[in-house]
């Protein structure tokens, strides 16, 4: 990722804050892998998303704490979308001021959501640049895909500044997907030298995590989803082929029940295939949805589009797994704070959001001569469950697990440590105090992640009708954990219990019970003299590489069925 543009330098800081810049600390540099296609035509249509200031976000956070805490009398008493809407809906004044501001610029073609806290409006580039002084729209292309973004920070009129959190569609570019060769290049040598290969399949996962053929979904009102923000799609033919090859030993579904969004054309994508094939083979026989964004307007932010949908759909799957992340320091605080509120809105409805912890270990940010670790968002959000990665100790046998050195983990520089994890993290910091990286590299008081992990190394995936080995990353471990949580939800629903919802408060109260503790290995970080490429290391109990470890499914099921 690029370093922050100088707009966030202290000299400009105060003037930018006070002169209507909602996202004064947003990185507006365009990464080198995007090609500049010139200024957009003033008459080109853009679609921008306005995040209106919400009400009662503190109350929303309190409710999330109560409905997610197994010791609370309100545990599992989730809100409907209507109830969430009446809680957070922007004030009448906010709605009036924002609408009048838009209408004064001739902008009338807007969609809202059920919660009325987002507006998505169409306008020409010329109108957008007048509406948002400082903005400057250009077209950029990468791998045949085109986006429109502003090359400079935008501001809003002082009258509306206090009524908006941010405007989407000016910055933040779609993430780049894993290239299959990149994802696996560091693995292939290891495999070919040994001359034998096993690799992770649904049967291997079921053996390692103690799922039997009977561990499949049967509840009518259960469902799960994967959300994808890359310019790629999954292939129904590949999914059927995968299940035919690897799903013969357990009851399963071979079709996605619902696609929300537009499936792209062309070849299937490796990450899209991975997500769908492994959530459906782990959370077997459970209705599965795919949220997909190809075909979107080139000025839209795919991740924001998904958040927009969650605020507008009253009937949603209970578990969502998402393999997506950005460097925390590349995003504005205003944007991340608002996205956190969106995560809380999902959590109070009983929805479990699982995010991959990332594939860069502790990460590394180069600041002049000094380096620091580089946390990833949304992995660092206190309101989602973050999944790290492991490898088998012996890559050719179902053995115990060790750290996968790519497993993302660390401490947020933006969000404070939530109460639910404070004692676990404090225990880690004390236990390994003598071997921790230098304090200058990370923020010991920040939200620590991941929360748990699963195998992330050497998966088999069917893509374009061919089985492909050596696919790796936390985008593999995340749907596996998601599938297991869906199976637990299934059993809870059959017993008339509420679904798990936001898992973290309950997970941390288990204190590692029902998990395989991962205690060997470190993940990667800055290649410099001080840390020499080593980030954090696994340790007994919770650690910032593998969280609490990996699920022992029957024990986790029993622990999460106990009321």
Coordinates of C-alpha atoms in Angstrom, one line a residue:
X1 CA 0.0 0.0 0.0
X2 CA 1.1 3.6 -0.6
X3 CA 2.1 5.9 2.3
X4 CA -0.4 8.5 3.3
X5 CA -0.6 11.6 1.1
X6 CA 0.7 14.8 2.7
X7 CA -2.8 16.1 3.2
X8 CA -2.7 14.6 6.7
X9 CA 0.4 16.5 7.8
X10 CA -0.1 18.4 11.0
X11 CA 0.3 21.8 9.2
X12 CA -2.8 21.1 7.1
X13 CA -4.6 19.0 9.7
X14 CA -6.5 21.6 11.6
X15 CA -7.5 23.6 8.5
X16 CA -8.7 20.5 6.7
X17 CA -10.8 19.3 9.7
X18 CA -12.5 22.7 10.0
X19 CA -13.0 23.5 6.4
X20 CA -15.4 20.7 5.7
X21 CA -13.2 17.7 5.0
X22 CA -15.0 14.6 6.3
X23 CA -12.2 12.2 5.6
X24 CA -9.1 14.4 6.2
X25 CA -6.9 11.3 6.9
X26 CA -8.0 9.2 3.9
X27 CA -5.2 8.0 1.7
X28 CA -6.0 9.5 -1.8
X29 CA -2.9 8.1 -3.6
X30 CA -3.8 5.8 -6.4
X31 CA -1.7 2.6 -6.2
X32 CA 0.8 2.0 -9.0
X33 CA -1.0 -1.1 -10.4
X34 CA -3.9 1.2 -11.6
X35 CA -3.4 2.9 -14.9
X36 CA -4.5 6.5 -15.3
X37 CA -7.1 6.8 -18.1
X38 CA -7.6 10.6 -17.9
X39 CA -10.2 13.0 -16.6
X40 CA -13.8 11.8 -16.8
X41 CA -16.1 13.7 -19.1
X42 CA -18.1 16.3 -17.2
X43 CA -21.3 14.7 -18.5
X44 CA -20.4 11.2 -17.3
X45 CA -22.8 9.8 -14.7
X46 CA -21.5 8.9 -11.2
X47 CA -23.2 7.1 -8.3
X48 CA -22.1 8.4 -4.9
X49 CA -23.1 7.1 -1.5
X50 CA -23.8 9.5 1.3
X51 CA -23.5 8.1 4.8
X52 CA -25.9 10.2 6.9
X53 CA -25.1 10.7 10.7
X54 CA -27.0 8.1 12.7
X55 CA -28.7 8.5 16.1
X56 CA -28.1 6.4 19.2
X57 CA -24.9 4.6 18.1
X58 CA -23.9 4.4 21.8
X59 CA -27.1 2.7 22.7
X60 CA -26.7 0.4 19.7
X61 CA -23.3 -0.6 21.1
X62 CA -24.8 -1.3 24.6
X63 CA -27.6 -3.4 23.1
X64 CA -25.0 -5.4 21.1
X65 CA -23.1 -6.1 24.3
X66 CA -26.3 -7.4 26.0
X67 CA -27.6 -9.6 23.2
X68 CA -24.1 -11.1 22.7
X69 CA -23.2 -11.8 26.3
X70 CA -24.3 -15.3 27.5
X71 CA -24.5 -14.0 31.1
X72 CA -27.0 -11.3 30.1
X73 CA -30.8 -11.7 30.5
X74 CA -31.1 -10.2 27.0
X75 CA -28.8 -12.8 25.4
X76 CA -30.1 -13.8 22.0
X77 CA -33.0 -11.3 22.1
X78 CA -32.1 -9.8 18.7
X79 CA -33.7 -6.8 17.0
X80 CA -35.6 -6.8 13.7
X81 CA -34.5 -4.5 10.9
X82 CA -37.4 -2.3 11.7
X83 CA -36.3 -2.0 15.3
X84 CA -32.7 -1.2 14.2
X85 CA -34.1 1.3 11.8
X86 CA -36.1 3.2 14.5
X87 CA -33.0 3.2 16.7
X88 CA -30.4 4.6 14.3
X89 CA -32.4 6.4 11.7
X90 CA -30.9 9.9 11.2
X91 CA -32.8 12.8 12.8
X92 CA -35.4 14.7 10.8
X93 CA -33.1 17.7 10.7
X94 CA -30.2 15.6 9.3
X95 CA -32.4 14.2 6.6
X96 CA -33.9 17.6 5.7
X97 CA -30.5 19.4 5.6
X98 CA -28.9 16.7 3.4
X99 CA -31.8 16.4 1.0
X100 CA -32.0 20.2 0.6
X101 CA -28.3 20.4 -0.1
X102 CA -28.5 17.7 -2.8
X103 CA -31.7 19.2 -4.3
X104 CA -30.0 22.7 -4.4
X105 CA -27.5 21.1 -6.8
X106 CA -30.3 19.5 -8.9
X107 CA -29.7 16.0 -7.5
X108 CA -33.0 14.2 -7.2
X109 CA -32.2 10.6 -8.4
X110 CA -31.4 9.0 -5.1
X111 CA -32.1 5.6 -3.5
X112 CA -32.2 5.2 0.3
X113 CA -32.2 2.1 2.5
X114 CA -34.6 0.8 5.2
X115 CA -32.6 2.4 7.9
X116 CA -32.5 5.7 6.0
X117 CA -28.9 6.3 7.0
X118 CA -27.5 5.9 3.4
X119 CA -28.4 7.7 0.2
X120 CA -27.1 6.6 -3.1
X121 CA -27.4 9.3 -5.7
X122 CA -26.7 9.6 -9.5
X123 CA -25.3 12.8 -10.9
X124 CA -22.9 14.0 -13.5
X125 CA -19.2 14.4 -12.8
X126 CA -19.5 18.2 -13.2
X127 CA -22.3 18.3 -10.5
X128 CA -20.3 16.0 -8.2
X129 CA -17.2 18.3 -8.4
X130 CA -19.4 21.3 -7.6
X131 CA -21.2 19.5 -4.8
X132 CA -17.9 18.3 -3.2
X133 CA -15.2 21.1 -3.6
X134 CA -11.7 19.7 -4.1
X135 CA -12.9 16.5 -5.8
X136 CA -11.4 15.8 -9.2
X137 CA -12.7 12.7 -11.0
X138 CA -10.5 10.5 -13.1
X139 CA -10.8 7.1 -14.7
X140 CA -8.4 4.3 -13.7
X141 CA -8.0 0.8 -15.1
X142 CA -6.5 -2.5 -13.9
X143 CA -6.7 -5.9 -15.4
X144 CA -9.4 -4.7 -17.8
X145 CA -11.6 -3.3 -15.1
X146 CA -12.4 0.4 -14.9
X147 CA -13.1 2.6 -11.9
X148 CA -13.8 6.3 -11.4
X149 CA -12.2 8.0 -8.3
X150 CA -11.2 11.4 -7.2
X151 CA -7.4 12.1 -7.2
X152 CA -7.7 14.7 -4.4
X153 CA -9.6 15.0 -1.1
X154 CA -13.2 16.3 -1.2
X155 CA -14.9 18.7 1.2
X156 CA -18.6 19.4 1.9
X157 CA -20.4 22.7 2.8
X158 CA -20.1 23.7 6.4
X159 CA -23.9 23.4 6.8
X160 CA -23.9 19.7 6.0
X161 CA -20.6 18.7 7.6
X162 CA -22.1 17.7 10.9
X163 CA -24.9 15.7 9.2
X164 CA -22.6 13.3 7.2
X165 CA -20.0 10.7 8.2
X166 CA -18.5 10.4 4.7
X167 CA -19.2 10.2 1.0
X168 CA -18.5 6.9 -0.8
X169 CA -17.3 6.6 -4.4
X170 CA -14.4 9.1 -4.3
X171 CA -11.6 7.1 -2.8
X172 CA -11.0 3.5 -1.7
X173 CA -10.3 1.2 -4.7
X174 CA -11.5 -2.4 -5.0
X175 CA -8.9 -4.8 -3.5
X176 CA -6.7 -6.9 -5.8
X177 CA -7.5 -10.6 -5.6
X178 CA -4.9 -13.3 -4.9
X179 CA -3.3 -14.4 -8.1
X180 CA -3.1 -18.2 -7.9
X181 CA 0.6 -18.2 -8.7
X182 CA 1.2 -15.5 -6.0
X183 CA -0.9 -17.3 -3.4
X184 CA 1.0 -20.5 -3.8
X185 CA 4.5 -19.7 -5.1
X186 CA 6.1 -19.9 -1.7
X187 CA 4.4 -23.3 -1.2
X188 CA 5.2 -25.1 -4.4
X189 CA 8.9 -25.6 -3.8
X190 CA 8.2 -27.2 -0.5
X191 CA 5.8 -29.7 -2.1
X192 CA 7.7 -30.6 -5.2
X193 CA 10.9 -31.3 -3.4
X194 CA 9.1 -33.7 -1.1
X195 CA 7.7 -35.5 -4.1
X196 CA 4.4 -36.4 -2.3
X197 CA 1.3 -34.3 -1.9
X198 CA -1.8 -34.6 0.2
X199 CA -3.4 -31.2 0.4
X200 CA -6.5 -30.1 2.3
X201 CA -9.9 -31.3 1.1
X202 CA -13.3 -31.4 2.8
X203 CA -12.5 -35.0 4.1
X204 CA -9.2 -33.8 5.6
X205 CA -10.9 -30.8 7.3
X206 CA -13.6 -33.1 8.7
X207 CA -11.0 -35.5 10.0
X208 CA -8.9 -32.8 11.7
X209 CA -11.9 -30.9 13.3
X210 CA -13.8 -34.1 14.2
X211 CA -16.9 -33.6 12.0
X212 CA -18.8 -36.8 11.2
X213 CA -20.9 -37.6 8.2
X214 CA -23.9 -36.8 10.4
X215 CA -22.7 -33.2 10.9
X216 CA -24.7 -31.6 8.2
X217 CA -27.5 -29.0 8.3
X218 CA -31.2 -30.0 8.6
X219 CA -32.9 -26.9 10.0
X220 CA -35.3 -25.2 7.6
X221 CA -34.7 -21.6 8.7
X222 CA -30.9 -21.7 8.5
X223 CA -28.7 -20.1 5.9
X224 CA -25.1 -18.8 5.4
X225 CA -23.4 -16.5 2.9
X226 CA -20.1 -15.5 1.3
X227 CA -19.6 -11.9 0.2
X228 CA -17.2 -11.1 -2.6
X229 CA -15.9 -7.8 -3.7
X230 CA -13.5 -8.8 -6.5
X231 CA -14.1 -8.7 -10.2
X232 CA -14.7 -12.4 -10.3
X233 CA -17.4 -15.0 -9.8
X234 CA -17.9 -18.5 -8.8
X235 CA -19.0 -21.1 -11.4
X236 CA -22.0 -23.3 -10.7
X237 CA -20.4 -26.0 -12.8
X238 CA -17.2 -25.9 -10.7
X239 CA -19.2 -26.1 -7.5
X240 CA -21.1 -29.2 -8.7
X241 CA -17.9 -30.8 -9.9
X242 CA -16.2 -30.0 -6.5
X243 CA -19.1 -31.6 -4.5
X244 CA -19.1 -34.6 -6.8
X245 CA -15.4 -35.2 -6.2
X246 CA -15.0 -34.2 -2.5
X247 CA -18.5 -34.4 -1.0
X248 CA -19.4 -38.0 -1.5
X249 CA -19.1 -39.0 2.1
X250 CA -21.6 -36.5 3.5
X251 CA -25.0 -35.1 2.6
X252 CA -24.6 -31.8 0.8
X253 CA -26.1 -29.2 -1.6
X254 CA -24.4 -28.7 -5.0
X255 CA -26.1 -25.4 -5.8
X256 CA -26.1 -21.9 -4.3
X257 CA -29.7 -20.9 -3.4
X258 CA -29.4 -17.2 -4.1
X259 CA -27.0 -14.8 -5.8
X260 CA -27.5 -11.2 -4.7
X261 CA -25.9 -8.9 -7.2
X262 CA -24.6 -9.6 -10.8
X263 CA -22.5 -12.6 -11.6
X264 CA -19.6 -11.6 -13.9
X265 CA -18.8 -13.1 -17.3
X266 CA -15.6 -14.9 -18.2
X267 CA -13.5 -17.3 -16.1
X268 CA -14.3 -18.2 -12.5
X269 CA -12.1 -16.6 -9.9
X270 CA -9.9 -18.6 -7.5
X271 CA -11.1 -16.8 -4.3
X272 CA -14.8 -16.9 -5.4
X273 CA -14.5 -20.6 -6.0
X274 CA -12.6 -21.2 -2.7
X275 CA -15.2 -19.4 -0.6
X276 CA -18.2 -21.1 -2.0
X277 CA -16.8 -24.6 -2.2
X278 CA -15.5 -24.6 1.4
X279 CA -18.4 -22.9 3.2
X280 CA -20.7 -25.4 1.4
X281 CA -18.7 -28.5 2.2
X282 CA -18.1 -27.5 5.8
X283 CA -21.5 -26.0 6.5
X284 CA -22.8 -28.9 4.4
X285 CA -26.5 -29.1 3.4
X286 CA -27.2 -25.6 4.5
X287 CA -28.8 -23.0 2.2
X288 CA -26.1 -20.7 0.9
X289 CA -26.2 -17.2 -0.6
X290 CA -23.5 -15.4 -2.6
X291 CA -23.3 -11.6 -2.5
X292 CA -21.3 -10.6 -5.5
X293 CA -20.4 -7.2 -7.0
X294 CA -19.2 -7.5 -10.6
X295 CA -21.3 -5.4 -12.9
X296 CA -21.5 -2.5 -10.4
X297 CA -21.2 1.1 -11.6
X298 CA -17.5 2.1 -11.9
X299 CA -17.8 4.9 -9.3
X300 CA -19.2 2.5 -6.6
X301 CA -17.2 0.9 -3.8
X302 CA -18.0 -2.8 -3.7
X303 CA -17.6 -3.3 0.0
X304 CA -19.9 -0.3 0.7
X305 CA -22.4 -1.7 -1.7
X306 CA -22.6 -4.9 0.4
X307 CA -23.1 -2.8 3.6
X308 CA -25.8 -0.9 1.8
X309 CA -27.6 -4.2 1.0
X310 CA -27.4 -5.4 4.6
X311 CA -29.2 -2.2 5.7
X312 CA -32.0 -2.9 3.2
X313 CA -32.8 -6.6 3.6
X314 CA -34.9 -7.9 6.4
X315 CA -34.3 -11.5 5.6
X316 CA -30.6 -12.4 5.7
X317 CA -28.4 -15.5 6.2
X318 CA -27.2 -15.9 9.8
X319 CA -23.5 -16.3 9.0
X320 CA -21.5 -14.2 6.5
X321 CA -17.8 -14.9 5.7
X322 CA -15.8 -12.2 4.0
X323 CA -12.2 -12.4 2.6
X324 CA -11.5 -8.7 2.3
X325 CA -9.3 -6.2 3.9
X326 CA -7.4 -2.9 3.6
X327 CA -4.5 -1.5 5.5
X328 CA -6.0 0.5 8.5
X329 CA -3.8 3.5 7.7
X330 CA -5.1 3.7 4.1
X331 CA -8.6 4.4 5.3
X332 CA -10.1 7.4 7.0
X333 CA -11.1 7.1 10.7
X334 CA -14.6 8.5 9.8
X335 CA -15.1 5.7 7.3
X336 CA -13.9 2.9 9.7
X337 CA -16.0 4.2 12.6
X338 CA -19.1 4.3 10.4
X339 CA -18.4 0.8 9.0
X340 CA -18.1 -0.4 12.7
X341 CA -21.6 1.0 13.3
X342 CA -22.8 -1.0 10.3
X343 CA -21.2 -4.2 11.8
X344 CA -23.1 -3.4 15.1
X345 CA -26.3 -3.1 13.2
X346 CA -25.8 -6.6 11.8
X347 CA -24.7 -8.0 15.2
X348 CA -27.9 -6.8 17.1
X349 CA -29.9 -8.6 14.4
X350 CA -28.2 -11.9 15.3
X351 CA -25.9 -12.0 12.2
X352 CA -22.4 -13.4 12.6
X353 CA -19.8 -11.6 10.5
X354 CA -16.5 -13.4 9.9
X355 CA -13.5 -11.7 8.3
X356 CA -10.2 -13.2 7.1
X357 CA -7.3 -11.8 9.2
X358 CA -5.2 -11.2 6.0
X359 CA -2.1 -12.9 4.5
X360 CA 0.6 -10.5 5.5
X361 CA 1.4 -11.6 9.0
X362 CA 1.8 -8.5 11.2
X363 CA 2.3 -6.4 8.1
X364 CA 4.8 -3.6 7.8
X365 CA 4.5 0.1 7.4
X366 CA 7.7 2.0 6.4
X367 CA 7.8 5.5 7.9
X368 CA 11.1 7.0 7.0
X369 CA 13.8 5.2 8.9
X370 CA 11.2 3.8 11.4
X371 CA 9.0 0.8 10.7
X372 CA 5.9 -0.4 12.4
X373 CA 3.5 -3.3 12.0
X374 CA 0.5 -2.6 9.8
X375 CA -3.0 -3.8 11.0
X376 CA -5.7 -4.6 8.5
X377 CA -9.4 -3.5 8.6
X378 CA -12.1 -4.9 8.9
X379 CA -10.0 -7.6 10.6
X380 CA -9.2 -5.1 13.4
X381 CA -12.8 -4.2 14.0
X382 CA -14.0 -5.0 17.6
X383 CA -17.4 -6.0 16.2
X384 CA -16.5 -8.8 13.9
X385 CA -15.0 -12.3 14.4
X386 CA -11.6 -12.5 12.7
X387 CA -10.1 -15.8 11.5
X388 CA -6.4 -16.5 11.2
X389 CA -4.6 -19.4 9.5
X390 CA -2.7 -22.5 10.4
X391 CA -0.7 -25.3 8.7
X392 CA -0.3 -29.0 9.6
X393 CA 3.0 -29.7 11.5
X394 CA 3.6 -32.4 8.9
X395 CA 2.1 -31.1 5.6
X396 CA 1.4 -34.7 4.4
X397 CA -0.4 -36.0 7.4
X398 CA -3.4 -35.0 9.6
X399 CA -1.2 -33.9 12.5
X400 CA -1.5 -31.1 15.1
X401 CA -1.4 -27.5 13.7
X402 CA 1.2 -24.8 13.8
X403 CA 1.1 -21.1 12.7
X404 CA 0.8 -20.4 9.0
X405 CA 3.4 -17.7 8.7
X406 CA 1.1 -15.6 6.5
X407 CA -1.7 -15.5 9.1
X408 CA -2.7 -11.9 9.7
X409 CA -2.7 -10.6 13.2
X410 CA -1.8 -7.8 15.6
X411 CA -3.2 -4.8 17.3
X412 CA -5.3 -2.0 15.9
X413 CA -4.0 1.5 15.9
X414 CA -7.5 3.0 15.7
X415 CA -9.8 0.9 17.9
X416 CA -9.3 0.4 21.6
X417 CA -9.2 -3.1 23.0
X418 CA -12.8 -4.3 23.8
X419 CA -13.5 -5.5 27.3
X420 CA -14.4 -9.0 26.2
X421 CA -10.8 -9.7 25.2
X422 CA -8.8 -7.6 27.7
X423 CA -7.8 -10.4 30.2
X424 CA -6.9 -12.8 27.4
X425 CA -4.7 -10.3 25.6
X426 CA -3.1 -9.1 28.9
X427 CA -2.3 -12.8 29.7
X428 CA -0.5 -13.1 26.3
X429 CA 1.5 -9.9 26.7
X430 CA 2.7 -11.0 30.2
X431 CA 3.4 -14.6 29.2
X432 CA 5.6 -13.6 26.2
X433 CA 6.9 -10.3 27.5
X434 CA 10.5 -11.3 27.1
X435 CA 10.2 -12.2 23.4
X436 CA 7.7 -9.6 22.2
X437 CA 8.7 -7.3 19.3
X438 CA 9.8 -3.8 20.3
X439 CA 6.9 -1.7 21.7
X440 CA 7.3 0.9 19.0
X441 CA 6.0 -1.6 16.4
X442 CA 2.5 -2.1 17.8
X443 CA -0.2 -0.6 20.0
X444 CA -0.7 -2.8 23.1
X445 CA -3.9 -1.1 24.0
X446 CA -5.6 -1.7 20.6
X447 CA -8.2 -4.3 19.5
X448 CA -6.1 -7.5 19.1
X449 CA -6.9 -10.1 16.4
X450 CA -7.5 -12.8 15.2
X451 CA -10.1 -14.4 17.5
X452 CA -9.6 -18.0 16.2
X453 CA -8.2 -19.8 13.2
X454 CA -8.3 -22.8 10.9
X455 CA -6.1 -24.5 8.3
X456 CA -5.2 -22.0 5.6
X457 CA -2.5 -23.9 3.7
X458 CA -2.5 -26.2 0.6
X459 CA -6.2 -26.4 -0.3
X460 CA -7.6 -28.2 -3.3
X461 CA -10.1 -26.1 -5.3
X462 CA -12.0 -26.9 -8.5
X463 CA -11.7 -24.0 -11.0
X464 CA -12.8 -24.1 -14.6
X465 CA -13.7 -27.8 -14.1
X466 CA -10.1 -28.7 -13.0
X467 CA -8.9 -29.6 -9.5
X468 CA -6.1 -27.2 -8.5
X469 CA -3.8 -27.8 -5.5
X470 CA -1.8 -25.5 -3.3
X471 CA -4.4 -22.7 -2.8
X472 CA -3.6 -21.0 0.5
X473 CA -4.6 -18.0 2.6
X474 CA -7.0 -16.9 5.3
X475 CA -9.6 -16.7 2.6
X476 CA -9.6 -20.5 3.0
X477 CA -9.8 -20.7 6.8
X478 CA -12.6 -18.1 7.1
X479 CA -15.4 -20.0 5.2
X480 CA -14.4 -23.2 7.0
X481 CA -15.0 -21.6 10.4
X482 CA -18.1 -20.0 9.0
X483 CA -19.4 -23.4 7.9
X484 CA -18.9 -24.8 11.4
X485 CA -20.7 -21.9 13.0
X486 CA -23.6 -22.5 10.6
X487 CA -23.7 -26.1 11.7
X488 CA -23.9 -25.0 15.4
X489 CA -26.6 -22.5 14.5
X490 CA -28.5 -25.3 12.8
X491 CA -28.4 -27.4 16.1
X492 CA -29.4 -24.3 18.1
X493 CA -32.4 -23.6 15.8
X494 CA -33.5 -27.2 16.0
X495 CA -33.6 -26.9 19.8
X496 CA -35.5 -23.6 19.7
X497 CA -32.5 -21.5 20.8
X498 CA -31.5 -18.2 19.2
X499 CA -28.6 -18.2 16.7
X500 CA -25.1 -17.3 17.9
X501 CA -25.0 -13.7 16.5
X502 CA -21.8 -11.8 17.4
X503 CA -19.7 -14.6 18.7
X504 CA -16.7 -12.8 20.4
X505 CA -18.1 -12.2 23.9
X506 CA -19.1 -15.8 24.2
X507 CA -15.9 -17.1 22.5
X508 CA -13.6 -15.3 24.9
X509 CA -15.7 -16.5 27.9
X510 CA -14.9 -20.1 26.8
X511 CA -11.2 -19.3 27.5
X512 CA -9.9 -21.7 24.9
X513 CA -12.3 -24.6 25.9
X514 CA -13.3 -26.7 22.8
X515 CA -10.4 -25.3 20.8
X516 CA -7.1 -26.9 19.6
X517 CA -4.5 -24.5 21.0
X518 CA -1.8 -23.6 18.5
X519 CA 1.5 -22.9 20.3
X520 CA 4.2 -23.2 17.6
X521 CA 5.4 -20.8 15.0
X522 CA 5.5 -17.1 14.3
X523 CA 4.1 -15.0 11.4
X524 CA 6.0 -12.6 9.2
X525 CA 6.5 -8.9 9.5
X526 CA 9.0 -6.1 8.6
X527 CA 12.3 -7.2 7.1
X528 CA 14.6 -4.9 9.1
X529 CA 17.4 -5.2 11.5
X530 CA 15.2 -5.0 14.6
X531 CA 12.6 -7.7 14.0
X532 CA 14.2 -9.5 11.0
X533 CA 10.9 -10.5 9.4
X534 CA 9.4 -11.9 12.6
X535 CA 6.1 -10.6 13.9
X536 CA 4.3 -12.2 16.8
X537 CA 4.5 -15.9 17.9
X538 CA 1.9 -18.4 18.9
X539 CA 1.7 -19.2 22.6
X540 CA -0.5 -21.2 25.0
X541 CA -4.0 -19.8 25.2
X542 CA -4.9 -16.7 23.1
X543 CA -2.3 -15.2 20.8
X544 CA -2.3 -12.5 18.0
X545 CA -1.4 -15.1 15.3
X546 CA -4.1 -17.8 15.7
X547 CA -6.4 -16.4 18.4
X548 CA -7.8 -19.1 20.6
X549 CA -6.7 -21.8 18.1
X550 CA -8.8 -24.0 15.8
X551 CA -12.2 -25.5 16.5
X552 CA -12.7 -29.0 17.9
X553 CA -16.1 -29.2 16.4
X554 CA -18.0 -31.6 18.7
X555 CA -16.7 -29.9 21.9
X556 CA -17.4 -26.4 20.4
X557 CA -20.9 -27.5 19.5
X558 CA -21.5 -28.8 23.1
X559 CA -20.1 -25.6 24.6
X560 CA -22.2 -23.4 22.4
X561 CA -25.4 -25.4 22.9
X562 CA -25.1 -25.1 26.7
X563 CA -27.5 -22.4 27.9

